[in-house]
Amino acid sequence: QVQLVESGGGLVQAGDSLRLSCAASGRTFRSCAMGWFRQAPGKEREFVAAISWSSGSTAYADSVKGRFTISRDNAKNMVYLQMSSLKPEDTAVYYCAAQLSLSTAVVGSPTEYDYWGQGTQVTVSS
C-alpha cells in the first residue's frame, strides 16, 4: 500500500517556474515507478512525466519535454516535478501516481498505475 500527497501547486504567471512535490508513505515506495499526470477541466487525464524506481529511466510528454523535470529521493520517499517556462495550457490538476514495478522501463498509461494522490491545482495566467 502506498499513500501519496501532492503539494506545491498554485497560481503563477506564464514563464514562471513551480516545483510540485509528492510525499509517499508505505514500505513499497522504493519498488514503485512514479508518474505525474494532469487533468484540465473537460479533458481526460494525461501523462506528464514518469521515473523508474531507481531513477534510471525517465519519460516525458512531448508538450513538457525540455521544460519539466521529474526526480525522486528514495531516502525521503519523495517525488518532484520541476516545472519551468510555464504556459497557460499547463493549467490543470496535477496528480502523483505510483506503479508497483521494478522494471527499468516507465509507462505513460494511467491504467498502469496502482496508487494515486488527491491532486494539486496549478493555474498559469497569461
mmCIF file with all atom_site columns, N, CA and C in Angstrom, residues 21 38 101 111:
data_model
loop_
_atom_site.group_PDB
_atom_site.id
_atom_site.type_symbol
_atom_site.label_atom_id
_atom_site.label_alt_id
_atom_site.label_comp_id
_atom_site.label_asym_id
_atom_site.label_entity_id
_atom_site.label_seq_id
_atom_site.pdbx_PDB_ins_code
_atom_site.Cartn_x
_atom_site.Cartn_y
_atom_site.Cartn_z
_atom_site.occupancy
_atom_site.B_iso_or_equiv
_atom_site.pdbx_formal_charge
_atom_site.auth_seq_id
_atom_site.auth_comp_id
_atom_site.auth_asym_id
_atom_site.auth_atom_id
_atom_site.pdbx_PDB_model_num
ATOM 1  N N  . SER A 1 21  ? 5.686  18.663 -5.308  1.00 0.00 ? 21  SER A N  1
ATOM 2  C CA . SER A 1 21  ? 6.248  17.585 -4.505  1.00 0.00 ? 21  SER A CA 1
ATOM 3  C C  . SER A 1 21  ? 5.183  16.533 -4.250  1.00 0.00 ? 21  SER A C  1
ATOM 4  N N  . ARG A 1 38  ? -1.840 14.970 -15.343 1.00 0.00 ? 38  ARG A N  1
ATOM 5  C CA . ARG A 1 38  ? -2.610 16.190 -15.129 1.00 0.00 ? 38  ARG A CA 1
ATOM 6  C C  . ARG A 1 38  ? -3.953 16.076 -15.828 1.00 0.00 ? 38  ARG A C  1
ATOM 7  N N  . SER A 1 101 ? 6.469  -1.541 -9.682  1.00 0.00 ? 101 SER A N  1
ATOM 8  C CA . SER A 1 101 ? 7.265  -2.047 -10.792 1.00 0.00 ? 101 SER A CA 1
ATOM 9  C C  . SER A 1 101 ? 8.740  -1.841 -10.524 1.00 0.00 ? 101 SER A C  1
ATOM 10 N N  . THR A 1 111 ? -3.751 3.773  -16.612 1.00 0.00 ? 111 THR A N  1
ATOM 11 C CA . THR A 1 111 ? -4.313 2.492  -16.174 1.00 0.00 ? 111 THR A CA 1
ATOM 12 C C  . THR A 1 111 ? -3.245 1.550  -15.615 1.00 0.00 ? 111 THR A C  1
#
